[in-house]
Amino acid sequence: MTEGALWQFREGERKREKEREREERKREGEREGRERERGREEEKKEGERRGREREGEEREGGERERKKGERGREREGERRGRGRERGRGKREGEERGRKEEGEREKEREREKEGEREGGERERERKREGEERERKREREEGERGGEK
């Protein structure tokens, strides 16, 4: 083998070795990715299991009295989704309820304010009416005095 041919052969070997290393890193990355995904799945399952255990403990620890609609809402939440998704509908409903309650409170305040203003308006009308009445009496008195 000549020097040039030997150099080409070694260069080819280096390239093949680099390619093998690149492939190995790629496979290693994929393997780590799968392991991370598996870990996430296991965490999720573990969280769900703990949640079910906690629910079981609550039930065993003396089930509290519930309102009629509460059980239905819980079942509805269970049907909608598992894990982190569970009960989101209920939570959104509570938030909506708080928001509506806040709006109702503001409306009540506006009504009270309106009543105050309404009371002031009533007093003002009464005052104006009395002033008109006095003025009329004064004018009639003056006219009466002229006659």
PDB file of C-alpha atoms in Angstrom:
ATOM      1  CA  MET A   1       0.000   0.000   0.000  1.00  0.00           C
ATOM      2  CA  THR A   2       1.339   3.394  -0.916  1.00  0.00           C
ATOM      3  CA  GLU A   3       1.433   6.279   1.520  1.00  0.00           C
ATOM      4  CA  GLY A   4      -1.516   8.021  -0.191  1.00  0.00           C
ATOM      5  CA  ALA A   5      -3.633   4.870  -0.139  1.00  0.00           C
ATOM      6  CA  LEU A   6      -2.749   4.252   3.510  1.00  0.00           C
ATOM      7  CA  TRP A   7      -3.693   7.864   4.376  1.00  0.00           C
ATOM      8  CA  GLN A   8      -7.048   7.485   2.563  1.00  0.00           C
ATOM      9  CA  PHE A   9      -7.728   4.211   4.375  1.00  0.00           C
ATOM     10  CA  ARG A  10      -7.015   5.769   7.793  1.00  0.00           C
ATOM     11  CA  GLU A  11      -9.116   8.846   6.941  1.00  0.00           C
ATOM     12  CA  GLY A  12     -12.026   6.543   6.007  1.00  0.00           C
ATOM     13  CA  GLU A  13     -11.597   4.683   9.298  1.00  0.00           C
ATOM     14  CA  ARG A  14     -11.700   7.986  11.244  1.00  0.00           C
ATOM     15  CA  LYS A  15     -14.887   9.045   9.449  1.00  0.00           C
ATOM     16  CA  ARG A  16     -16.550   5.686  10.114  1.00  0.00           C
ATOM     17  CA  GLU A  17     -15.535   5.890  13.795  1.00  0.00           C
ATOM     18  CA  LYS A  18     -16.994   9.417  14.100  1.00  0.00           C
ATOM     19  CA  GLU A  19     -20.210   8.214  12.454  1.00  0.00           C
ATOM     20  CA  ARG A  20     -20.407   5.255  14.887  1.00  0.00           C
ATOM     21  CA  GLU A  21     -19.916   7.623  17.856  1.00  0.00           C
ATOM     22  CA  ARG A  22     -22.594   9.965  16.510  1.00  0.00           C
ATOM     23  CA  GLU A  23     -25.030   7.040  16.114  1.00  0.00           C
ATOM     24  CA  GLU A  24     -24.206   5.837  19.638  1.00  0.00           C
ATOM     25  CA  ARG A  25     -24.877   9.310  21.110  1.00  0.00           C
ATOM     26  CA  LYS A  26     -28.146   9.438  19.178  1.00  0.00           C
ATOM     27  CA  ARG A  27     -29.218   6.023  20.515  1.00  0.00           C
ATOM     28  CA  GLU A  28     -28.176   7.045  24.042  1.00  0.00           C
ATOM     29  CA  GLY A  29     -30.260  10.235  23.793  1.00  0.00           C
ATOM     30  CA  GLU A  30     -33.276   8.279  22.570  1.00  0.00           C
ATOM     31  CA  ARG A  31     -32.856   5.763  25.399  1.00  0.00           C
ATOM     32  CA  GLU A  32     -32.654   8.571  27.988  1.00  0.00           C
ATOM     33  CA  GLY A  33     -35.729  10.189  26.458  1.00  0.00           C
ATOM     34  CA  ARG A  34     -37.679   6.935  26.721  1.00  0.00           C
ATOM     35  CA  GLU A  35     -36.532   6.503  30.331  1.00  0.00           C
ATOM     36  CA  ARG A  36     -37.646  10.051  31.193  1.00  0.00           C
ATOM     37  CA  GLU A  37     -41.008   9.412  29.547  1.00  0.00           C
ATOM     38  CA  ARG A  38     -41.362   6.138  31.453  1.00  0.00           C
ATOM     39  CA  GLY A  39     -40.486   7.980  34.684  1.00  0.00           C
ATOM     40  CA  ARG A  40     -43.185  10.574  33.960  1.00  0.00           C
ATOM     41  CA  GLU A  41     -45.743   7.833  33.296  1.00  0.00           C
ATOM     42  CA  GLU A  42     -44.813   6.091  36.553  1.00  0.00           C
ATOM     43  CA  GLU A  43     -45.053   9.392  38.468  1.00  0.00           C
ATOM     44  CA  LYS A  44     -48.458  10.030  36.977  1.00  0.00           C
ATOM     45  CA  LYS A  45     -49.674   6.538  37.893  1.00  0.00           C
ATOM     46  CA  GLU A  46     -48.222   6.932  41.400  1.00  0.00           C
ATOM     47  CA  GLY A  47     -49.992  10.276  41.813  1.00  0.00           C
ATOM     48  CA  GLU A  48     -53.280   8.768  40.680  1.00  0.00           C
ATOM     49  CA  ARG A  49     -52.823   5.835  43.072  1.00  0.00           C
ATOM     50  CA  ARG A  50     -52.095   8.213  45.968  1.00  0.00           C
ATOM     51  CA  GLY A  51     -55.153  10.246  45.042  1.00  0.00           C
ATOM     52  CA  ARG A  52     -57.338   7.140  45.073  1.00  0.00           C
ATOM     53  CA  GLU A  53     -55.849   6.102  48.434  1.00  0.00           C
ATOM     54  CA  ARG A  54     -56.514   9.574  49.857  1.00  0.00           C
ATOM     55  CA  GLU A  55     -60.112   9.414  48.642  1.00  0.00           C
ATOM     56  CA  GLY A  56     -60.413   5.986  50.250  1.00  0.00           C
ATOM     57  CA  GLU A  57     -59.035   7.322  53.544  1.00  0.00           C
ATOM     58  CA  GLU A  58     -61.498  10.199  53.472  1.00  0.00           C
ATOM     59  CA  ARG A  59     -64.353   7.785  52.934  1.00  0.00           C
ATOM     60  CA  GLU A  60     -63.164   5.409  55.671  1.00  0.00           C
ATOM     61  CA  GLY A  61     -62.456   8.302  58.044  1.00  0.00           C
ATOM     62  CA  GLY A  62     -66.164   8.959  58.366  1.00  0.00           C
ATOM     63  CA  GLU A  63     -67.880  10.123  55.261  1.00  0.00           C
ATOM     64  CA  ARG A  64     -69.230  13.594  55.832  1.00  0.00           C
ATOM     65  CA  GLU A  65     -72.782  14.559  55.015  1.00  0.00           C
ATOM     66  CA  ARG A  66     -73.057  15.856  51.500  1.00  0.00           C
ATOM     67  CA  LYS A  67     -75.521  17.981  49.680  1.00  0.00           C
ATOM     68  CA  LYS A  68     -77.612  16.202  47.089  1.00  0.00           C
ATOM     69  CA  GLY A  69     -75.875  17.631  44.024  1.00  0.00           C
ATOM     70  CA  GLU A  70     -72.343  17.197  45.310  1.00  0.00           C
ATOM     71  CA  ARG A  71     -72.063  13.472  44.553  1.00  0.00           C
ATOM     72  CA  GLY A  72     -73.274  14.042  41.021  1.00  0.00           C
ATOM     73  CA  ARG A  73     -70.740  16.791  40.463  1.00  0.00           C
ATOM     74  CA  GLU A  74     -67.958  14.541  41.764  1.00  0.00           C
ATOM     75  CA  ARG A  75     -68.990  11.721  39.448  1.00  0.00           C
ATOM     76  CA  GLU A  76     -69.150  14.181  36.588  1.00  0.00           C
ATOM     77  CA  GLY A  77     -65.605  15.323  37.405  1.00  0.00           C
ATOM     78  CA  GLU A  78     -64.417  11.714  37.455  1.00  0.00           C
ATOM     79  CA  ARG A  79     -65.977  11.073  34.063  1.00  0.00           C
ATOM     80  CA  ARG A  80     -64.357  14.174  32.571  1.00  0.00           C
ATOM     81  CA  GLY A  81     -60.775  13.221  33.311  1.00  0.00           C
ATOM     82  CA  ARG A  82     -58.158  11.697  35.573  1.00  0.00           C
ATOM     83  CA  GLY A  83     -55.067  12.971  37.331  1.00  0.00           C
ATOM     84  CA  ARG A  84     -54.464  16.696  37.144  1.00  0.00           C
ATOM     85  CA  GLU A  85     -57.571  17.169  35.002  1.00  0.00           C
ATOM     86  CA  ARG A  86     -59.909  15.818  37.693  1.00  0.00           C
ATOM     87  CA  GLY A  87     -62.294  18.318  39.179  1.00  0.00           C
ATOM     88  CA  ARG A  88     -61.304  21.173  36.909  1.00  0.00           C
ATOM     89  CA  GLY A  89     -64.939  21.722  35.935  1.00  0.00           C
ATOM     90  CA  LYS A  90     -65.884  21.991  39.592  1.00  0.00           C
ATOM     91  CA  ARG A  91     -63.064  24.459  40.239  1.00  0.00           C
ATOM     92  CA  GLU A  92     -64.050  26.571  37.239  1.00  0.00           C
ATOM     93  CA  GLY A  93     -67.633  26.546  38.465  1.00  0.00           C
ATOM     94  CA  GLU A  94     -66.530  27.783  41.877  1.00  0.00           C
ATOM     95  CA  GLU A  95     -64.479  30.543  40.276  1.00  0.00           C
ATOM     96  CA  ARG A  96     -67.451  31.540  38.136  1.00  0.00           C
ATOM     97  CA  GLY A  97     -69.642  31.529  41.265  1.00  0.00           C
ATOM     98  CA  ARG A  98     -67.226  33.809  43.113  1.00  0.00           C
ATOM     99  CA  LYS A  99     -67.070  36.120  40.109  1.00  0.00           C
ATOM    100  CA  GLU A 100     -70.864  36.291  39.861  1.00  0.00           C
ATOM    101  CA  GLU A 101     -71.112  36.861  43.612  1.00  0.00           C
ATOM    102  CA  GLY A 102     -68.681  39.772  43.267  1.00  0.00           C
ATOM    103  CA  GLU A 103     -70.795  41.224  40.471  1.00  0.00           C
ATOM    104  CA  ARG A 104     -73.952  40.827  42.569  1.00  0.00           C
ATOM    105  CA  GLU A 105     -72.200  42.582  45.462  1.00  0.00           C
ATOM    106  CA  LYS A 106     -71.221  45.477  43.190  1.00  0.00           C
ATOM    107  CA  GLU A 107     -74.801  45.659  41.919  1.00  0.00           C
ATOM    108  CA  ARG A 108     -76.092  45.828  45.509  1.00  0.00           C
ATOM    109  CA  GLU A 109     -73.648  48.659  46.220  1.00  0.00           C
ATOM    110  CA  ARG A 110     -74.864  50.526  43.131  1.00  0.00           C
ATOM    111  CA  GLU A 111     -78.468  50.069  44.273  1.00  0.00           C
ATOM    112  CA  LYS A 112     -77.641  51.388  47.740  1.00  0.00           C
ATOM    113  CA  GLU A 113     -75.876  54.336  46.137  1.00  0.00           C
ATOM    114  CA  GLY A 114     -78.926  54.863  43.929  1.00  0.00           C
ATOM    115  CA  GLU A 115     -81.182  54.806  46.988  1.00  0.00           C
ATOM    116  CA  ARG A 116     -79.016  57.424  48.651  1.00  0.00           C
ATOM    117  CA  GLU A 117     -79.094  59.534  45.527  1.00  0.00           C
ATOM    118  CA  GLY A 118     -82.806  58.824  45.173  1.00  0.00           C
ATOM    119  CA  GLY A 119     -83.353  59.997  48.751  1.00  0.00           C
ATOM    120  CA  GLU A 120     -81.385  63.142  48.027  1.00  0.00           C
ATOM    121  CA  ARG A 121     -83.437  63.723  44.885  1.00  0.00           C
ATOM    122  CA  GLU A 122     -86.631  63.292  46.874  1.00  0.00           C
ATOM    123  CA  ARG A 123     -85.483  65.811  49.477  1.00  0.00           C
ATOM    124  CA  GLU A 124     -84.449  68.237  46.741  1.00  0.00           C
ATOM    125  CA  ARG A 125     -87.835  67.931  45.006  1.00  0.00           C
ATOM    126  CA  LYS A 126     -89.573  68.489  48.320  1.00  0.00           C
ATOM    127  CA  ARG A 127     -87.410  71.566  49.023  1.00  0.00           C
ATOM    128  CA  GLU A 128     -88.081  72.974  45.543  1.00  0.00           C
ATOM    129  CA  GLY A 129     -91.801  72.352  45.976  1.00  0.00           C
ATOM    130  CA  GLU A 130     -91.772  74.152  49.326  1.00  0.00           C
ATOM    131  CA  GLU A 131     -89.849  77.075  47.831  1.00  0.00           C
ATOM    132  CA  ARG A 132     -92.363  77.340  44.974  1.00  0.00           C
ATOM    133  CA  GLU A 133     -95.197  77.216  47.506  1.00  0.00           C
ATOM    134  CA  ARG A 134     -93.640  80.023  49.618  1.00  0.00           C
ATOM    135  CA  LYS A 135     -92.983  82.100  46.506  1.00  0.00           C
ATOM    136  CA  ARG A 136     -96.600  81.673  45.365  1.00  0.00           C
ATOM    137  CA  GLU A 137     -97.877  82.619  48.823  1.00  0.00           C
ATOM    138  CA  ARG A 138     -95.593  85.667  48.854  1.00  0.00           C
ATOM    139  CA  GLU A 139     -96.788  86.750  45.408  1.00  0.00           C
ATOM    140  CA  GLU A 140    -100.411  86.209  46.396  1.00  0.00           C
ATOM    141  CA  GLY A 141     -99.803  88.178  49.583  1.00  0.00           C
ATOM    142  CA  GLU A 142     -98.303  91.051  47.634  1.00  0.00           C
ATOM    143  CA  ARG A 143    -101.187  90.983  45.167  1.00  0.00           C
ATOM    144  CA  GLY A 144    -103.620  90.802  48.042  1.00  0.00           C
ATOM    145  CA  GLY A 145    -101.939  93.810  49.621  1.00  0.00           C
ATOM    146  CA  GLU A 146    -102.228  95.773  46.368  1.00  0.00           C
ATOM    147  CA  LYS A 147    -105.951  95.182  46.024  1.00  0.00           C
TER     148      LYS A 147
END
